[in-house]
Amino acid sequence: MARIHLDHNATTPLRAEAREALLGALDALAGNPSSVHAGGRAARAMLDDARERIAGALGVLEDDLIFTSGGTEADNLALFGTLRAADAGSAPRANAPAGAVARAGLVTTLVEHSAVLEAAHQLAREGHPVRFVGVGPSGRPDLDEVVRAAEGAALVSVMAANNEVGCTTDIGALVAALRERYGARAPRVHTDAVQALGKVPLDLAGAGVHLASFSAHKVGAPVGVGLLVRRDRAPLQPMLFGGGQEAALRPGTENVAAVHAFAVALELAVAEQAEFATRARRHVENLWMGVQNAVPGARILGPTLDDPERLPNTLSVLLPETDGRTLITRLDLAGLEGSAGSACASGSLEPSHVVLALGQGRAEARAALRLSTGHATHDAEITHAVEILSRTLGKAP
Ligand code: PLP
């Protein structure tokens, strides 16, 4: 049997339809979308069409979309761009030296993806007040605590779905609670929705969220394209300077072919979301049964399987007295691809910051295994994965 990829939260294979769209566009395109000649106009038409389709699938306006190089850039643009814009509009502090201004503040959580977390640390080094809110055993922050911490902040950034343990957070409830407490002074809200797209229902307009990040390669489109949705003209300054593309908020010639493939994959992911969720839940339950049979002391990390606020496709477990990295290698040799935490964290010897934030010790955090299913995962693969898990986990560490 072919290798079994159960690491879809790291990246999910290119969908056949997206591949066809990508190759067709690469063959057809012969111009820069900013050029006025026929080749340029054809590229512009393809970009405009993709913009319209993506905006339609996400229920936002075409002008709300800013294409980026990926989820990481979208997260960075949201954080740096909002705080810079807030700084630009802020008044001098009362007792500050002449010319000094209060830096705009940020509130985020300890379990964000490193694209948000490291951006937040950098902003703190640059003098911005940054508060990190902890999480409960499910991996979700307490929204009341986030709201209290947001006093005076310009931006609150809380992920819609966690890539490692799969908990989801009701961003609409967060926006409403911030508005109720702070009224017109409420900070803007950004959500990293990279892992939520195509896995749980998303209603950005209904939630009233101002900024949301997405990544094409998490929904079956090519790596290297991302998106920042900016609703209601939320104030934002660019991080890059150059041409006027993407309303001058993200200059640089657009990757038209890949954006076109992103539109195709995103439409499919949104249309198939409910069906995918049902299938993924069944797959995750079967995987968990397999893990439990092989390792009776295994524990689920993050939300329990019956928690309604969770990604359907993600199983994160702690396996006592197991070294996650050694286990990943063994599973890999047996043909099963999983992860010992997030893809970035698993490349290092450091235990995952998410597992630590859930209150596990450093040794325990090294015993984490994450399995995540995707749009192409089928029943026979799960049956085979369970066989591999019972063979391999029996012999762990
Ligand atoms: N945010 C989350 C929650 C992610 O899972 C990822 C990818 O792992 C990213 C951001 C970064 O996206 P990209 O790989 O497109 O930069």
Coordinates of C-alpha atoms and ligand atoms in Angstrom, one line a residue:
M1 CA 0.0 0.0 0.0
A2 CA 1.1 3.6 -0.7
R3 CA 2.4 5.7 2.2
I4 CA -0.3 7.1 4.5
H5 CA -0.1 10.8 5.0
L6 CA -1.8 11.8 8.3
D7 CA -0.1 15.1 8.6
H8 CA -2.6 17.2 6.7
N9 CA -2.4 20.1 9.2
A10 CA 1.2 20.6 8.1
T11 CA 0.3 20.5 4.4
T12 CA -2.4 18.7 2.4
P13 CA -1.7 17.4 -1.1
L14 CA -2.6 19.4 -4.2
R15 CA -6.2 18.7 -5.3
A16 CA -6.4 17.3 -8.8
E17 CA -8.7 20.2 -9.8
A18 CA -6.2 22.8 -8.4
R19 CA -3.3 21.1 -10.2
E20 CA -5.2 21.2 -13.4
A21 CA -6.1 24.9 -12.9
L22 CA -2.5 25.7 -12.0
L23 CA -0.9 24.0 -15.0
G24 CA -3.6 25.4 -17.3
A25 CA -2.9 28.9 -16.0
L26 CA 0.9 28.6 -16.3
D27 CA 0.5 27.5 -19.9
A28 CA -2.0 30.2 -20.7
L29 CA -0.5 33.2 -19.0
A30 CA 1.9 35.5 -20.7
G31 CA 1.6 38.8 -19.0
N32 CA 1.9 40.8 -15.8
P33 CA -1.6 41.6 -14.4
S34 CA -0.4 45.2 -14.1
S35 CA 0.4 45.5 -17.8
V36 CA -2.1 47.1 -20.1
H37 CA -1.5 45.0 -23.2
A38 CA -3.6 41.9 -24.1
G39 CA -1.3 39.5 -22.2
G40 CA -1.5 41.7 -19.1
R41 CA -5.3 42.1 -19.4
A42 CA -5.7 38.3 -19.6
A43 CA -3.7 37.8 -16.4
R44 CA -5.7 40.6 -14.7
A45 CA -9.0 38.9 -15.8
M46 CA -7.8 35.6 -14.3
L47 CA -6.8 37.4 -11.0
D48 CA -10.1 39.3 -10.9
D49 CA -12.0 36.1 -11.4
A50 CA -10.1 34.3 -8.7
R51 CA -10.7 37.3 -6.3
E52 CA -14.4 37.2 -7.0
R53 CA -14.7 33.5 -6.4
I54 CA -12.6 33.6 -3.2
A55 CA -14.6 36.5 -1.9
G56 CA -17.8 34.8 -2.7
A57 CA -16.8 31.5 -1.0
L58 CA -15.7 33.4 2.1
G59 CA -18.7 35.8 2.2
V60 CA -16.6 38.9 2.0
L61 CA -16.1 41.7 -0.5
E62 CA -13.5 41.5 -3.3
D63 CA -11.8 44.6 -2.0
D64 CA -11.4 42.9 1.4
L65 CA -8.8 40.4 -0.1
I66 CA -5.0 41.0 0.2
F67 CA -3.1 38.1 -1.4
T68 CA 0.2 37.3 0.3
S69 CA 2.9 34.6 0.0
G70 CA 1.3 32.4 2.7
G71 CA -0.3 32.3 6.1
T72 CA 2.9 33.5 7.8
E73 CA 2.9 36.7 5.8
A74 CA -0.8 37.2 6.3
D75 CA -0.4 36.9 10.1
N76 CA 2.6 39.2 10.1
L77 CA 0.8 41.8 8.0
A78 CA -2.2 41.7 10.3
L79 CA -0.1 42.3 13.5
F80 CA 2.6 44.7 12.3
G81 CA 0.2 46.5 9.9
T82 CA -2.4 47.1 12.5
L83 CA -0.1 48.3 15.2
R84 CA 1.8 50.5 12.8
A85 CA -1.4 52.0 11.6
A86 CA -2.5 52.6 15.2
D87 CA 0.8 54.1 16.1
A88 CA 0.5 56.5 13.1
G89 CA -2.8 57.7 14.5
S90 CA -1.9 57.8 18.2
A91 CA -1.4 60.9 20.3
P92 CA 1.8 61.7 22.3
R93 CA 1.9 60.3 25.8
A94 CA 1.2 62.8 28.6
N95 CA 4.6 62.7 30.4
A96 CA 6.7 61.2 27.6
P97 CA 9.8 62.9 26.2
A98 CA 8.9 65.4 23.4
G99 CA 8.1 63.5 20.2
A100 CA 7.6 60.1 21.9
V101 CA 4.3 58.4 21.4
A102 CA 2.6 55.5 23.2
R103 CA 3.1 52.3 21.2
A104 CA -0.1 50.5 20.3
G105 CA -0.8 47.3 22.3
L106 CA -1.6 43.7 21.3
V107 CA -3.3 40.9 23.1
T108 CA -2.8 37.3 21.9
T109 CA -2.6 33.8 23.3
L110 CA 0.2 31.4 24.3
V111 CA -1.0 28.7 21.8
E112 CA -0.9 30.8 18.5
H113 CA 1.0 29.5 15.5
S114 CA 4.6 30.8 15.6
A115 CA 3.7 33.1 12.7
V116 CA 1.7 35.1 15.3
L117 CA 3.7 34.3 18.4
E118 CA 7.1 35.3 17.0
A119 CA 5.6 38.4 15.4
A120 CA 4.1 39.3 18.8
H121 CA 7.5 38.8 20.5
Q122 CA 9.2 41.0 17.9
L123 CA 6.5 43.7 18.5
A124 CA 7.2 43.5 22.2
R125 CA 11.0 43.9 21.6
E126 CA 10.1 47.0 19.5
G127 CA 8.4 48.5 22.6
H128 CA 4.7 47.6 22.0
P129 CA 2.8 46.4 25.1
V130 CA 2.0 42.8 24.3
R131 CA 0.0 40.5 26.6
F132 CA -0.1 36.7 26.2
V133 CA -3.2 35.0 27.6
G134 CA -3.0 31.4 28.7
V135 CA -5.4 28.6 27.9
G136 CA -7.4 25.9 29.6
P137 CA -7.1 22.1 29.1
S138 CA -9.0 22.2 25.9
G139 CA -6.4 24.7 24.5
R140 CA -8.9 27.5 24.3
P141 CA -8.4 30.8 26.0
D142 CA -11.0 32.1 28.5
L143 CA -12.7 34.8 26.5
D144 CA -13.4 36.9 29.6
E145 CA -9.7 36.9 30.3
V146 CA -8.9 38.0 26.8
V147 CA -11.5 40.8 27.0
R148 CA -10.1 42.0 30.3
A149 CA -6.5 41.9 29.0
A150 CA -7.6 44.0 25.9
E151 CA -8.0 47.2 27.9
G152 CA -6.3 49.9 25.8
A153 CA -5.1 47.5 23.2
A154 CA -5.3 48.2 19.4
L155 CA -5.5 44.6 18.3
V156 CA -6.6 41.2 19.7
S157 CA -5.3 38.2 17.8
V158 CA -6.8 34.8 18.6
M159 CA -6.7 31.8 16.3
A160 CA -9.9 30.3 15.0
A161 CA -8.5 26.8 15.2
N162 CA -5.3 25.4 16.7
N163 CA -3.1 23.5 14.4
E164 CA -1.7 21.2 17.1
V165 CA -4.5 20.1 19.3
G166 CA -7.5 21.1 17.1
C167 CA -9.5 23.3 19.5
T168 CA -11.6 26.0 17.9
T169 CA -12.6 29.3 19.4
D170 CA -15.8 31.3 18.9
I171 CA -14.4 34.4 17.4
G172 CA -17.8 35.9 17.0
A173 CA -18.4 35.7 20.7
L174 CA -15.0 37.3 21.3
V175 CA -15.9 40.3 19.0
A176 CA -19.3 40.7 20.7
A177 CA -17.8 40.6 24.2
L178 CA -15.1 43.2 23.2
R179 CA -17.8 45.5 21.8
E180 CA -20.0 45.0 24.8
R181 CA -17.2 46.0 27.2
Y182 CA -15.4 48.7 25.2
G183 CA -18.0 50.0 22.8
A184 CA -16.5 52.3 20.2
R185 CA -13.0 51.9 21.9
A186 CA -13.0 48.1 21.2
P187 CA -9.8 46.8 19.7
R188 CA -9.8 45.3 16.2
V189 CA -9.8 41.5 16.1
H190 CA -7.6 39.3 13.9
T191 CA -8.0 35.6 13.7
D192 CA -5.6 33.1 12.2
A193 CA -8.1 30.9 10.4
V194 CA -5.5 28.9 8.4
Q195 CA -6.6 25.6 10.0
A196 CA -10.3 26.4 10.2
L197 CA -10.9 26.8 6.5
G198 CA -12.7 23.8 5.0
K199 CA -12.8 22.0 8.4
V200 CA -15.4 24.0 10.4
P201 CA -18.0 26.5 9.2
L202 CA -16.6 30.0 8.9
D203 CA -18.7 33.2 8.9
L204 CA -16.3 36.1 8.9
A205 CA -19.0 38.8 8.3
G206 CA -21.3 37.3 10.9
A207 CA -18.5 37.1 13.4
G208 CA -17.7 40.7 12.8
V209 CA -14.0 39.9 12.6
H210 CA -11.8 42.6 11.1
L211 CA -8.8 40.6 9.9
A212 CA -8.4 36.8 9.0
S213 CA -5.4 34.9 7.7
F214 CA -5.5 31.9 5.3
S215 CA -3.0 29.7 3.6
A216 CA -3.6 28.0 0.2
H217 CA -1.5 24.9 0.9
K218 CA -3.8 23.9 3.8
V219 CA -6.8 23.4 1.4
G220 CA -5.2 21.6 -1.5
A221 CA -3.7 24.5 -3.4
P222 CA 0.0 25.2 -4.0
V223 CA 2.4 26.3 -1.3
G224 CA 3.4 30.0 -1.5
V225 CA 0.0 31.7 -1.6
G226 CA -1.9 33.1 1.3
L227 CA -4.6 35.7 2.0
L228 CA -5.3 38.3 4.6
V229 CA -9.0 39.3 4.6
R230 CA -9.4 42.9 5.8
R231 CA -13.0 43.8 6.5
D232 CA -14.6 47.2 7.0
R233 CA -11.4 49.0 5.9
A234 CA -9.6 48.1 9.2
P235 CA -6.6 50.4 9.4
L236 CA -3.5 48.7 8.1
Q237 CA -0.1 49.8 7.0
P238 CA 2.1 47.8 4.6
M239 CA 5.2 45.9 5.5
L240 CA 6.6 45.9 2.0
F241 CA 7.0 48.9 -0.2
G242 CA 6.9 48.8 -4.0
G243 CA 4.2 48.9 -6.7
G244 CA 0.6 49.5 -5.9
Q245 CA -0.6 45.9 -6.0
E246 CA -3.2 44.7 -3.5
A247 CA -4.2 48.3 -2.7
A248 CA -0.5 49.1 -2.0
L249 CA -0.8 47.0 1.1
R250 CA 1.1 44.1 -0.3
P251 CA 3.1 45.3 -3.3
G252 CA 4.7 42.8 -5.7
T253 CA 3.5 41.1 -8.9
E254 CA 0.7 38.7 -7.9
N255 CA 1.2 34.9 -8.3
V256 CA -1.8 34.7 -10.7
A257 CA -1.6 31.0 -11.6
A258 CA -1.3 30.0 -7.9
V259 CA -4.1 32.4 -6.8
H260 CA -6.3 30.9 -9.6
A261 CA -5.6 27.4 -8.2
F262 CA -6.3 28.7 -4.7
A263 CA -9.7 29.8 -5.8
V264 CA -10.5 26.4 -7.2
A265 CA -9.3 24.6 -4.1
L266 CA -10.9 27.0 -1.7
E267 CA -14.3 26.7 -3.4
L268 CA -14.1 22.9 -3.2
A269 CA -13.0 23.0 0.5
V270 CA -15.9 25.2 1.5
A271 CA -18.5 23.2 -0.6
E272 CA -17.2 19.9 0.9
Q273 CA -16.8 21.1 4.5
A274 CA -19.8 19.4 6.1
E275 CA -19.2 16.1 4.3
F276 CA -15.5 16.2 5.1
A277 CA -16.2 16.9 8.8
T278 CA -18.5 13.9 9.1
R279 CA -15.9 11.6 7.5
A280 CA -13.0 13.1 9.4
R281 CA -14.7 12.7 12.7
R282 CA -15.2 9.0 12.0
H283 CA -11.6 8.6 11.0
V284 CA -10.3 10.3 14.1
E285 CA -12.5 8.2 16.3
N286 CA -11.1 5.0 14.7
L287 CA -7.5 6.3 15.1
W288 CA -8.1 7.1 18.7
M289 CA -9.5 3.6 19.3
G290 CA -6.4 2.2 17.7
V291 CA -4.1 4.3 19.8
Q292 CA -5.9 3.4 23.0
N293 CA -5.8 -0.3 22.3
A294 CA -2.1 -0.2 21.7
V295 CA -1.3 2.2 24.6
P296 CA -3.9 2.0 27.4
G297 CA -2.3 4.9 29.2
A298 CA -2.7 7.3 26.2
R299 CA -4.5 10.6 26.7
I300 CA -6.0 13.0 24.3
L301 CA -4.4 16.5 24.3
G302 CA -6.7 19.4 24.0
P303 CA -10.5 19.1 23.4
T304 CA -12.1 15.7 23.9
L305 CA -13.6 14.0 20.9
D306 CA -17.2 14.9 21.9
D307 CA -16.2 18.6 22.4
P308 CA -18.3 20.5 19.8
E309 CA -15.6 23.2 19.5
R310 CA -12.9 21.1 17.8
L311 CA -11.5 20.4 14.4
P312 CA -12.9 17.2 13.1
N313 CA -9.7 16.0 11.6
T314 CA -7.1 16.4 14.3
L315 CA -6.1 13.9 17.0
S316 CA -3.4 14.9 19.4
V317 CA -2.3 12.4 22.0
L318 CA 0.2 12.0 24.9
L319 CA 1.8 8.6 25.0
P320 CA 3.4 8.0 28.4
E321 CA 7.1 7.1 28.4
T322 CA 7.4 7.6 24.7
D323 CA 9.7 9.9 22.7
G324 CA 7.5 11.5 20.1
R325 CA 10.4 12.1 17.7
T326 CA 11.6 8.5 17.8
L327 CA 8.1 7.3 17.4
I328 CA 7.5 9.5 14.3
T329 CA 10.6 8.0 12.7
R330 CA 9.4 4.5 13.5
L331 CA 6.0 5.3 12.0
D332 CA 7.6 6.8 9.0
L333 CA 9.6 3.6 8.4
A334 CA 6.4 1.7 8.6
G335 CA 4.8 4.0 6.0
L336 CA 2.7 6.3 8.2
E337 CA 3.4 10.1 8.3
G338 CA 2.4 11.9 11.5
S339 CA 3.9 14.7 13.5
A340 CA 5.3 15.2 17.0
G341 CA 3.6 18.5 17.5
S342 CA 3.5 21.2 14.8
A343 CA 5.7 20.8 11.7
C344 CA 7.9 23.7 12.8
A345 CA 8.2 22.5 16.4
S346 CA 8.8 18.9 15.3
G347 CA 11.9 20.0 13.3
S348 CA 13.5 21.1 16.6
L349 CA 14.4 19.4 19.8
E350 CA 12.3 21.8 21.8
P351 CA 8.9 20.5 23.0
S352 CA 5.9 22.2 21.5
H353 CA 4.9 25.5 23.0
V354 CA 1.3 24.5 22.7
V355 CA 1.7 21.3 24.7
L356 CA 3.6 23.3 27.3
A357 CA 0.9 25.9 27.4
L358 CA -1.6 23.1 28.1
G359 CA 0.2 22.6 31.4
Q360 CA 2.3 19.5 30.5
G361 CA 5.9 19.2 31.7
R362 CA 8.8 19.3 29.2
A363 CA 9.3 15.5 29.4
E364 CA 5.6 14.8 28.9
A365 CA 5.5 17.3 26.0
R366 CA 8.0 15.2 24.2
A367 CA 5.6 12.3 24.2
A368 CA 3.1 14.1 21.9
L369 CA 1.8 12.6 18.7
R370 CA -0.4 14.5 16.2
L371 CA -2.4 12.7 13.4
S372 CA -4.4 14.8 11.1
T373 CA -6.6 13.7 8.2
G374 CA -7.4 15.5 4.9
H375 CA -9.7 15.8 1.9
A376 CA -8.0 12.7 0.3
T377 CA -8.0 10.4 3.3
H378 CA -10.1 7.3 2.8
D379 CA -11.4 4.5 5.0
A380 CA -8.8 1.9 3.9
E381 CA -6.0 4.2 4.8
I382 CA -7.3 4.6 8.3
T383 CA -7.7 0.8 8.7
H384 CA -4.1 0.4 7.6
A385 CA -2.9 3.3 9.8
V386 CA -4.5 1.6 12.9
E387 CA -2.7 -1.6 12.1
I388 CA 0.6 0.3 11.8
L389 CA -0.1 2.2 15.1
S390 CA -0.9 -1.0 17.0
R391 CA 2.3 -2.7 15.6
T392 CA 4.5 0.3 16.2
L393 CA 3.1 1.8 19.4
G394 CA 3.3 -1.6 21.1
K395 CA 7.1 -1.3 20.7
A396 CA 7.4 2.3 21.7
P397 CA 9.6 4.2 22.7
Ligands
PLP1 N1 -1.1 29.6 11.0 C1 -1.4 28.3 11.2 C2 -2.4 28.0 12.3 C3 -0.8 27.3 10.6 O1 -1.1 26.0 10.9 C4 0.2 27.6 9.6 C5 1.0 26.5 8.9 O2 1.4 25.6 9.5 C6 0.5 29.0 9.4 C7 -0.2 29.9 10.1 C8 1.6 29.4 8.4 O3 1.1 29.2 7.0 P1 2.1 29.1 5.8 O4 2.8 27.8 5.9 O5 1.3 29.3 4.6 O6 3.1 30.3 6.0

